[in-house]
């Protein structure tokens, strides 16, 4: 299954980087699907698959060469829609210590934005910056497949689907930075609505409680979110809600959530 593929990819990345690498967010853009895994230990806390593969999206949305602007716009809307199905995980994935892209799509995009070529070897660190990727996406959209094939690190066979892969990479990187963006906002404002408590804060209670309960958000990395959460929990209305809800603030008789090991080295090592 897609979820199992995401789990096994996460396991391979954990074995490569080791336990000292802390919390990992693993992204894999294949031909037919996007796999995502995040966690502190050998097994991911969350792993899922979405039908956002570069080949699939090229066939379904980018039928012109080069693609029409309306095709690109429609594709971006579709990708955002499917990523929204996993927003409760992705919104808080910014707590990861390392974000790792494992597919040829990420490898080609990193090379395109200045990373070392394959000839430099497997142990050379390669990085893909979000701002550099954003600069390249509109350029790729204006190119034909033949023109993309002339770019460094891009093979003729994969050139047609490079734009779709770049759009997925860009949008999933945006979606996975939510917790960091929330913390940055709270560093400048006392509440999510600005200077006063508002409905915006009420709306943020569930996703952040959910993320912390699943250990998708590492509490130690976001003191501003913790401080905001403490203010929320001290409010009389929140206390009245807790009288009718579970201790984690979620109403209903859901099964208990598993405990996860904290970030850091494996015990005994």
Coordinates of C-alpha atoms in Angstrom, one line a residue:
X1 CA 0.0 0.0 0.0
X2 CA 1.0 3.7 -0.3
X3 CA 1.2 4.0 3.5
X4 CA 3.5 1.0 3.7
X5 CA 5.7 2.4 1.0
X6 CA 5.9 5.7 3.0
X7 CA 6.8 3.7 6.1
X8 CA 9.5 1.7 4.4
X9 CA 11.0 4.8 2.8
X10 CA 11.1 6.5 6.2
X11 CA 12.8 3.4 7.7
X12 CA 15.5 3.5 5.0
X13 CA 16.1 7.2 5.7
X14 CA 16.3 6.7 9.4
X15 CA 18.9 3.9 8.9
X16 CA 21.0 6.2 6.6
X17 CA 21.0 9.2 8.9
X18 CA 20.9 7.4 12.3
X19 CA 19.2 8.0 15.5
X20 CA 21.1 11.2 16.3
X21 CA 19.4 13.0 13.4
X22 CA 16.3 13.5 15.6
X23 CA 12.9 14.1 14.1
X24 CA 12.7 13.3 10.4
X25 CA 10.2 14.5 7.7
X26 CA 10.7 12.3 4.6
X27 CA 9.2 13.3 1.2
X28 CA 9.3 11.1 -1.9
X29 CA 7.7 12.2 -5.2
X30 CA 7.5 9.2 -7.5
X31 CA 5.9 8.7 -10.8
X32 CA 2.4 7.9 -9.5
X33 CA 2.3 9.2 -5.9
X34 CA 3.8 11.3 -3.1
X35 CA 4.8 9.5 0.1
X36 CA 5.3 11.4 3.4
X37 CA 6.5 10.1 6.7
X38 CA 7.4 11.9 9.9
X39 CA 8.7 10.7 13.3
X40 CA 11.3 10.5 16.0
X41 CA 12.0 6.8 16.0
X42 CA 12.5 3.9 13.6
X43 CA 8.7 3.8 12.9
X44 CA 7.1 7.0 11.7
X45 CA 4.5 8.7 13.8
X46 CA 2.5 9.4 10.7
X47 CA 2.9 8.0 7.1
X48 CA 0.6 8.5 4.2
X49 CA 0.5 8.5 0.4
X50 CA -1.3 10.8 -2.0
X51 CA -1.8 10.4 -5.8
X52 CA 0.5 13.3 -6.6
X53 CA 3.2 11.6 -8.6
X54 CA 5.0 13.7 -11.2
X55 CA 4.2 11.3 -14.1
X56 CA 0.5 11.0 -13.2
X57 CA 0.0 14.7 -12.8
X58 CA 1.8 15.5 -16.1
X59 CA -0.5 13.1 -18.0
X60 CA -3.7 14.3 -16.3
X61 CA -3.0 18.1 -16.3
X62 CA -0.1 19.2 -18.4
X63 CA -1.2 18.1 -21.9
X64 CA 0.3 21.0 -23.8
X65 CA 4.1 21.4 -24.4
X66 CA 4.9 23.9 -23.1
X67 CA 1.9 23.9 -20.8
X68 CA -0.8 26.6 -20.9
X69 CA -1.0 28.9 -17.9
X70 CA -4.5 27.6 -17.2
X71 CA -3.1 24.0 -17.0
X72 CA -0.5 25.0 -14.5
X73 CA -3.0 26.9 -12.5
X74 CA -5.4 24.0 -12.4
X75 CA -2.6 21.6 -11.4
X76 CA -1.5 23.9 -8.5
X77 CA -5.1 24.0 -7.3
X78 CA -5.4 20.2 -7.5
X79 CA -2.2 19.7 -5.5
X80 CA -3.2 22.1 -2.8
X81 CA -6.6 20.4 -2.5
X82 CA -5.1 16.9 -2.0
X83 CA -2.5 18.2 0.4
X84 CA -5.3 19.8 2.4
X85 CA -6.6 16.3 3.2
X86 CA -3.5 15.8 5.4
X87 CA -3.3 19.4 6.7
X88 CA -3.5 18.3 10.4
X89 CA -0.2 16.4 9.9
X90 CA 1.5 18.8 7.4
X91 CA 0.6 22.0 9.3
X92 CA 2.8 20.9 12.2
X93 CA 5.5 19.0 10.3
X94 CA 7.8 22.0 10.6
X95 CA 8.9 20.6 13.9
X96 CA 11.2 18.1 12.1
X97 CA 14.9 18.4 12.7
X98 CA 15.7 17.2 9.2
X99 CA 13.6 17.3 6.0
X100 CA 14.8 14.7 3.5
X101 CA 13.7 14.3 -0.2
X102 CA 14.5 10.8 -1.5
X103 CA 13.3 10.6 -5.1
X104 CA 14.9 11.4 -8.5
X105 CA 12.6 14.4 -8.7
X106 CA 14.2 16.0 -5.6
X107 CA 17.6 15.0 -6.8
X108 CA 17.1 16.7 -10.2
X109 CA 15.6 19.8 -8.6
X110 CA 18.5 20.1 -6.2
X111 CA 20.9 19.8 -9.1
X112 CA 19.0 22.4 -11.0
X113 CA 19.3 24.8 -8.1
X114 CA 23.0 24.4 -7.6
X115 CA 23.6 21.1 -5.8
X116 CA 26.6 18.9 -6.6
X117 CA 26.2 16.4 -9.6
X118 CA 25.9 12.7 -9.2
X119 CA 29.6 12.3 -10.1
X120 CA 30.5 13.9 -6.8
X121 CA 29.4 10.8 -5.0
X122 CA 26.6 9.6 -2.6
X123 CA 28.1 11.2 0.5
X124 CA 28.1 14.8 -0.6
X125 CA 25.4 16.8 1.1
X126 CA 22.9 18.3 -1.4
X127 CA 20.3 20.9 -0.4
X128 CA 17.1 22.1 -2.1
X129 CA 16.2 25.6 -0.9
X130 CA 12.5 26.6 -1.1
X131 CA 13.3 30.1 -2.4
X132 CA 15.6 28.7 -5.2
X133 CA 12.9 26.3 -6.2
X134 CA 10.3 29.1 -6.3
X135 CA 12.5 30.9 -8.8
X136 CA 12.7 27.9 -11.1
X137 CA 9.0 26.8 -11.2
X138 CA 7.8 29.6 -13.5
X139 CA 10.9 29.2 -15.7
X140 CA 10.1 25.5 -16.1
X141 CA 6.5 26.3 -16.9
X142 CA 7.7 28.4 -19.9
X143 CA 10.0 25.7 -21.3
X144 CA 9.2 22.8 -23.6
X145 CA 10.2 19.3 -22.5
X146 CA 13.1 19.4 -25.0
X147 CA 14.4 22.6 -23.4
X148 CA 14.1 21.1 -19.9
X149 CA 16.2 18.1 -21.1
X150 CA 19.1 20.5 -21.8
X151 CA 19.2 21.6 -18.2
X152 CA 21.9 20.2 -15.8
X153 CA 21.0 17.0 -14.2
X154 CA 17.8 16.5 -16.2
X155 CA 17.4 13.4 -18.4
X156 CA 15.3 13.4 -21.6
X157 CA 13.0 10.7 -20.2
X158 CA 12.1 12.7 -17.1
X159 CA 12.1 16.2 -18.6
X160 CA 8.4 16.1 -19.4
X161 CA 7.3 15.5 -15.8
X162 CA 9.9 17.8 -14.1
X163 CA 7.5 20.8 -13.9
X164 CA 4.7 18.7 -12.2
X165 CA 7.3 17.3 -9.7
X166 CA 8.6 20.8 -9.0
X167 CA 5.1 22.1 -8.3
X168 CA 4.4 19.2 -5.9
X169 CA 7.8 19.8 -4.2
X170 CA 7.2 23.5 -3.8
X171 CA 3.7 23.1 -2.4
X172 CA 4.5 20.3 0.0
X173 CA 7.5 22.2 1.3
X174 CA 5.1 25.2 1.9
X175 CA 2.6 22.9 3.6
X176 CA 5.2 21.3 5.9
X177 CA 6.4 24.6 7.3
X178 CA 3.2 25.5 9.2
X179 CA 4.3 25.0 12.8
X180 CA 7.4 27.1 12.3
X181 CA 5.3 29.9 10.7
X182 CA 2.9 29.8 13.6
X183 CA 5.7 30.1 16.2
X184 CA 7.2 33.0 14.3
X185 CA 3.8 34.8 14.3
X186 CA 3.4 34.2 18.1
X187 CA 6.8 35.7 18.6
X188 CA 5.4 39.0 17.4
X189 CA 1.8 38.8 18.6
X190 CA 0.2 37.5 21.9
X191 CA -2.7 35.8 20.0
X192 CA -3.3 34.4 16.5
X193 CA -5.8 37.2 15.9
X194 CA -3.3 39.8 16.9
X195 CA -3.4 41.7 20.2
X196 CA -6.6 40.1 21.6
X197 CA -8.0 36.6 22.0
X198 CA -10.4 35.8 19.1
X199 CA -12.0 33.0 17.1
X200 CA -8.7 32.5 15.3
X201 CA -7.3 31.1 18.6
X202 CA -10.3 28.8 19.1
X203 CA -9.7 27.5 15.6
X204 CA -6.1 26.7 16.3
X205 CA -6.7 24.7 19.5
X206 CA -7.7 21.5 17.9
X207 CA -5.0 21.1 15.2
X208 CA -2.2 22.0 17.7
X209 CA -3.6 19.7 20.4
X210 CA -3.9 17.0 17.8
X211 CA -0.4 17.5 16.6
X212 CA 1.1 17.4 20.1
X213 CA -1.0 14.4 21.1
X214 CA 0.4 12.5 18.2
X215 CA 3.9 13.8 18.9
X216 CA 4.0 15.3 15.4
X217 CA 4.8 18.6 17.0
X218 CA 7.9 18.4 19.2
X219 CA 6.9 20.5 22.2
X220 CA 10.5 21.3 23.1
X221 CA 11.1 23.2 19.8
X222 CA 8.2 25.6 20.1
X223 CA 8.2 27.5 23.4
X224 CA 6.0 30.3 21.9
X225 CA 3.3 27.8 21.0
X226 CA 3.6 26.2 24.4
X227 CA 3.1 29.6 26.1
X228 CA 0.1 30.3 23.9
X229 CA -1.4 26.9 24.7
X230 CA -0.9 27.6 28.5
X231 CA -2.8 30.9 28.2
X232 CA -5.6 29.1 26.4
X233 CA -5.9 26.3 28.9
X234 CA -6.0 28.9 31.8
X235 CA -9.1 30.5 30.4
X236 CA -12.4 29.7 32.4
X237 CA -14.2 28.8 29.2
X238 CA -11.5 26.2 28.3
X239 CA -11.8 24.8 31.8
X240 CA -15.5 24.4 31.4
X241 CA -15.0 22.6 28.1
X242 CA -12.5 20.2 29.8
X243 CA -15.3 19.2 32.2
X244 CA -17.1 17.6 29.2
X245 CA -14.1 16.5 27.2
X246 CA -11.1 14.1 27.4
X247 CA -8.0 15.3 29.1
X248 CA -6.4 16.2 25.8
X249 CA -9.3 18.6 25.0
X250 CA -10.9 16.4 22.3
X251 CA -14.5 15.6 22.8
X252 CA -15.6 12.0 22.3
X253 CA -14.5 8.4 23.1
X254 CA -11.6 8.0 20.7
X255 CA -9.0 5.3 21.3
X256 CA -6.0 6.2 23.3
X257 CA -3.1 7.5 21.2
X258 CA 0.3 5.7 21.3
X259 CA 3.3 7.2 23.2
X260 CA 6.3 8.0 21.1
X261 CA 9.9 8.3 22.1
X262 CA 11.4 11.8 22.3
X263 CA 13.8 13.3 19.8
X264 CA 17.4 12.4 20.2
X265 CA 19.7 9.4 20.4
X266 CA 18.3 5.9 20.8
X267 CA 18.3 4.8 24.5
X268 CA 21.4 2.8 25.4
X269 CA 23.5 4.3 22.6

